[in-house]
Amino acid sequence: MVIVYISIAIVVLSIIYLGYIALHNLKETKKSLNDLSETAARFQEKVDKITEETNQLTTTTTTISEGIQSKKETVQGVIQVAKGTPEPFKNLVSSIKNTPNPQREARDSQLTEIGDQLVDLWGRYRLKRKSKHAE
């Protein structure tokens, strides 16, 4: 009968030891789950921050794209205006040239006269030079 009592004592001690191990494992599991929850919360925080920065970047990119498009349209408008400018400019220059100007006409005739005198002097100089070389 002693063996029965020893066997019962071993079974009881085994059950007590099993309960202790189960309780210890439960505490460790809870601790691990808490750590995992905290890690998941920190990870979610970082994901939220990245999402926010992505949204800000998207907004900034959109703003920059709109600014570039606006500037592009402005430059294209200036180019179109510049392409149309030569014809009116030519007309303006032509009308200025065709406008009677007595001062310009007098100056043109003076220049023509001076030019004729210079040609005459050049001709005389060449004749003189030829006559000196011929002697």
PDB file of C-alpha atoms in Angstrom:
ATOM      1  CA  MET A   1       0.000   0.000   0.000  1.00  0.00           C
ATOM      2  CA  VAL A   2       2.882   2.243   0.517  1.00  0.00           C
ATOM      3  CA  ILE A   3       3.494   1.952  -3.162  1.00  0.00           C
ATOM      4  CA  VAL A   4       0.016   3.255  -3.831  1.00  0.00           C
ATOM      5  CA  TYR A   5       0.641   6.242  -1.564  1.00  0.00           C
ATOM      6  CA  ILE A   6       3.986   6.872  -3.209  1.00  0.00           C
ATOM      7  CA  SER A   7       2.374   6.581  -6.621  1.00  0.00           C
ATOM      8  CA  ILE A   8      -0.395   9.002  -5.606  1.00  0.00           C
ATOM      9  CA  ALA A   9       2.197  11.375  -4.173  1.00  0.00           C
ATOM     10  CA  ILE A  10       4.177  11.218  -7.421  1.00  0.00           C
ATOM     11  CA  VAL A  11       1.002  11.852  -9.472  1.00  0.00           C
ATOM     12  CA  VAL A  12       0.034  14.803  -7.222  1.00  0.00           C
ATOM     13  CA  LEU A  13       3.552  16.250  -7.375  1.00  0.00           C
ATOM     14  CA  SER A  14       3.540  15.794 -11.145  1.00  0.00           C
ATOM     15  CA  ILE A  15       0.207  17.618 -11.420  1.00  0.00           C
ATOM     16  CA  ILE A  16       1.509  20.425  -9.189  1.00  0.00           C
ATOM     17  CA  TYR A  17       4.686  20.647 -11.257  1.00  0.00           C
ATOM     18  CA  LEU A  18       2.623  20.630 -14.477  1.00  0.00           C
ATOM     19  CA  GLY A  19       0.463  23.483 -13.100  1.00  0.00           C
ATOM     20  CA  TYR A  20       3.594  25.461 -12.160  1.00  0.00           C
ATOM     21  CA  ILE A  21       5.115  24.965 -15.630  1.00  0.00           C
ATOM     22  CA  ALA A  22       1.784  25.861 -17.314  1.00  0.00           C
ATOM     23  CA  LEU A  23       1.480  29.027 -15.200  1.00  0.00           C
ATOM     24  CA  HIS A  24       5.093  29.971 -15.946  1.00  0.00           C
ATOM     25  CA  ASN A  25       4.565  29.393 -19.688  1.00  0.00           C
ATOM     26  CA  LEU A  26       1.344  31.438 -19.565  1.00  0.00           C
ATOM     27  CA  LYS A  27       3.205  34.386 -17.997  1.00  0.00           C
ATOM     28  CA  GLU A  28       5.983  34.148 -20.584  1.00  0.00           C
ATOM     29  CA  THR A  29       3.441  33.914 -23.401  1.00  0.00           C
ATOM     30  CA  LYS A  30       1.605  36.995 -22.082  1.00  0.00           C
ATOM     31  CA  LYS A  31       4.866  38.873 -21.897  1.00  0.00           C
ATOM     32  CA  SER A  32       5.732  37.846 -25.473  1.00  0.00           C
ATOM     33  CA  LEU A  33       2.264  38.832 -26.672  1.00  0.00           C
ATOM     34  CA  ASN A  34       2.598  42.246 -24.987  1.00  0.00           C
ATOM     35  CA  ASP A  35       6.006  42.743 -26.626  1.00  0.00           C
ATOM     36  CA  LEU A  36       4.530  41.711 -29.964  1.00  0.00           C
ATOM     37  CA  SER A  37       1.615  44.127 -29.504  1.00  0.00           C
ATOM     38  CA  GLU A  38       3.985  46.984 -28.691  1.00  0.00           C
ATOM     39  CA  THR A  39       6.118  46.145 -31.716  1.00  0.00           C
ATOM     40  CA  ALA A  40       3.012  46.037 -33.922  1.00  0.00           C
ATOM     41  CA  ALA A  41       1.906  49.427 -32.537  1.00  0.00           C
ATOM     42  CA  ARG A  42       5.326  50.974 -33.270  1.00  0.00           C
ATOM     43  CA  PHE A  43       5.282  49.421 -36.729  1.00  0.00           C
ATOM     44  CA  GLN A  44       1.788  50.834 -37.368  1.00  0.00           C
ATOM     45  CA  GLU A  45       2.998  54.253 -36.181  1.00  0.00           C
ATOM     46  CA  LYS A  46       5.841  54.150 -38.684  1.00  0.00           C
ATOM     47  CA  VAL A  47       3.511  52.990 -41.461  1.00  0.00           C
ATOM     48  CA  ASP A  48       1.156  55.893 -40.661  1.00  0.00           C
ATOM     49  CA  LYS A  49       4.067  58.341 -40.725  1.00  0.00           C
ATOM     50  CA  ILE A  50       5.274  56.979 -44.081  1.00  0.00           C
ATOM     51  CA  THR A  51       1.727  57.239 -45.440  1.00  0.00           C
ATOM     52  CA  GLU A  52       1.507  60.856 -44.279  1.00  0.00           C
ATOM     53  CA  GLU A  53       4.878  61.705 -45.855  1.00  0.00           C
ATOM     54  CA  THR A  54       3.800  59.981 -49.075  1.00  0.00           C
ATOM     55  CA  ASN A  55       0.652  62.106 -49.156  1.00  0.00           C
ATOM     56  CA  GLN A  56       2.707  65.263 -48.574  1.00  0.00           C
ATOM     57  CA  LEU A  57       5.091  64.234 -51.337  1.00  0.00           C
ATOM     58  CA  THR A  58       2.188  63.593 -53.689  1.00  0.00           C
ATOM     59  CA  THR A  59       0.736  67.018 -52.883  1.00  0.00           C
ATOM     60  CA  THR A  60       4.108  68.702 -53.423  1.00  0.00           C
ATOM     61  CA  THR A  61       4.642  66.818 -56.688  1.00  0.00           C
ATOM     62  CA  THR A  62       1.207  67.873 -57.906  1.00  0.00           C
ATOM     63  CA  THR A  63       1.901  71.490 -56.979  1.00  0.00           C
ATOM     64  CA  ILE A  64       5.248  71.413 -58.780  1.00  0.00           C
ATOM     65  CA  SER A  65       3.668  69.791 -61.848  1.00  0.00           C
ATOM     66  CA  GLU A  66       0.953  72.450 -61.941  1.00  0.00           C
ATOM     67  CA  GLY A  67       3.594  75.184 -61.614  1.00  0.00           C
ATOM     68  CA  ILE A  68       5.652  73.683 -64.426  1.00  0.00           C
ATOM     69  CA  GLN A  69       2.553  73.371 -66.628  1.00  0.00           C
ATOM     70  CA  SER A  70       1.610  76.982 -65.933  1.00  0.00           C
ATOM     71  CA  LYS A  71       5.120  78.205 -66.752  1.00  0.00           C
ATOM     72  CA  LYS A  72       5.201  76.032 -69.869  1.00  0.00           C
ATOM     73  CA  GLU A  73       1.938  77.545 -71.082  1.00  0.00           C
ATOM     74  CA  THR A  74       3.260  81.043 -70.372  1.00  0.00           C
ATOM     75  CA  VAL A  75       6.469  80.376 -72.319  1.00  0.00           C
ATOM     76  CA  GLN A  76       4.508  78.869 -75.198  1.00  0.00           C
ATOM     77  CA  GLY A  77       2.313  81.968 -75.258  1.00  0.00           C
ATOM     78  CA  VAL A  78       5.373  84.201 -75.368  1.00  0.00           C
ATOM     79  CA  ILE A  79       6.818  82.094 -78.191  1.00  0.00           C
ATOM     80  CA  GLN A  80       3.584  82.394 -80.159  1.00  0.00           C
ATOM     81  CA  VAL A  81       3.566  86.156 -79.693  1.00  0.00           C
ATOM     82  CA  ALA A  82       7.236  86.312 -80.689  1.00  0.00           C
ATOM     83  CA  LYS A  83       6.506  84.284 -83.831  1.00  0.00           C
ATOM     84  CA  GLY A  84       3.821  86.773 -84.813  1.00  0.00           C
ATOM     85  CA  THR A  85       6.027  89.805 -84.120  1.00  0.00           C
ATOM     86  CA  PRO A  86       8.274  89.846 -87.239  1.00  0.00           C
ATOM     87  CA  GLU A  87       5.505  90.823 -89.649  1.00  0.00           C
ATOM     88  CA  PRO A  88       4.277  93.881 -87.685  1.00  0.00           C
ATOM     89  CA  PHE A  89       7.920  94.806 -86.994  1.00  0.00           C
ATOM     90  CA  LYS A  90       8.730  94.627 -90.719  1.00  0.00           C
ATOM     91  CA  ASN A  91       5.708  96.793 -91.445  1.00  0.00           C
ATOM     92  CA  LEU A  92       6.858  99.341 -88.863  1.00  0.00           C
ATOM     93  CA  VAL A  93      10.395  99.468 -90.269  1.00  0.00           C
ATOM     94  CA  SER A  94       9.028  99.749 -93.797  1.00  0.00           C
ATOM     95  CA  SER A  95       6.713 102.613 -92.828  1.00  0.00           C
ATOM     96  CA  ILE A  96       9.611 104.378 -91.064  1.00  0.00           C
ATOM     97  CA  LYS A  97      11.780 103.988 -94.186  1.00  0.00           C
ATOM     98  CA  ASN A  98       9.008 105.259 -96.443  1.00  0.00           C
ATOM     99  CA  THR A  99       8.200 108.271 -94.267  1.00  0.00           C
ATOM    100  CA  PRO A 100       9.495 111.476 -95.916  1.00  0.00           C
ATOM    101  CA  ASN A 101      12.277 113.032 -93.880  1.00  0.00           C
ATOM    102  CA  PRO A 102      13.854 116.219 -95.228  1.00  0.00           C
ATOM    103  CA  GLN A 103      16.822 115.974 -92.864  1.00  0.00           C
ATOM    104  CA  ARG A 104      17.604 112.456 -94.034  1.00  0.00           C
ATOM    105  CA  GLU A 105      17.277 113.464 -97.687  1.00  0.00           C
ATOM    106  CA  ALA A 106      19.651 116.406 -97.160  1.00  0.00           C
ATOM    107  CA  ARG A 107      22.097 114.198 -95.316  1.00  0.00           C
ATOM    108  CA  ASP A 108      21.860 111.534 -98.055  1.00  0.00           C
ATOM    109  CA  SER A 109      22.642 114.118-100.720  1.00  0.00           C
ATOM    110  CA  GLN A 110      25.576 115.432 -98.681  1.00  0.00           C
ATOM    111  CA  LEU A 111      26.902 111.895 -98.306  1.00  0.00           C
ATOM    112  CA  THR A 112      26.512 111.330-102.037  1.00  0.00           C
ATOM    113  CA  GLU A 113      28.383 114.535-102.760  1.00  0.00           C
ATOM    114  CA  ILE A 114      31.193 113.629-100.337  1.00  0.00           C
ATOM    115  CA  GLY A 115      31.375 110.178-101.920  1.00  0.00           C
ATOM    116  CA  ASP A 116      31.672 111.695-105.397  1.00  0.00           C
ATOM    117  CA  GLN A 117      34.446 114.003-104.187  1.00  0.00           C
ATOM    118  CA  LEU A 118      36.332 111.076-102.640  1.00  0.00           C
ATOM    119  CA  VAL A 119      36.058 109.084-105.879  1.00  0.00           C
ATOM    120  CA  ASP A 120      37.338 112.115-107.827  1.00  0.00           C
ATOM    121  CA  LEU A 121      40.274 112.551-105.407  1.00  0.00           C
ATOM    122  CA  TRP A 122      41.116 108.848-105.674  1.00  0.00           C
ATOM    123  CA  GLY A 123      41.113 109.083-109.442  1.00  0.00           C
ATOM    124  CA  ARG A 124      43.469 112.097-109.387  1.00  0.00           C
ATOM    125  CA  TYR A 125      45.746 110.334-106.910  1.00  0.00           C
ATOM    126  CA  ARG A 126      45.987 107.280-109.166  1.00  0.00           C
ATOM    127  CA  LEU A 127      46.790 109.440-112.187  1.00  0.00           C
ATOM    128  CA  LYS A 128      49.520 111.243-110.273  1.00  0.00           C
ATOM    129  CA  ARG A 129      50.949 107.971-109.084  1.00  0.00           C
ATOM    130  CA  LYS A 130      50.986 106.523-112.577  1.00  0.00           C
ATOM    131  CA  SER A 131      52.696 109.611-113.942  1.00  0.00           C
ATOM    132  CA  LYS A 132      55.419 109.436-111.263  1.00  0.00           C
ATOM    133  CA  HIS A 133      56.072 105.757-111.998  1.00  0.00           C
ATOM    134  CA  ALA A 134      56.185 106.413-115.733  1.00  0.00           C
ATOM    135  CA  GLU A 135      58.950 109.034-115.379  1.00  0.00           C
TER     136      GLU A 135
END
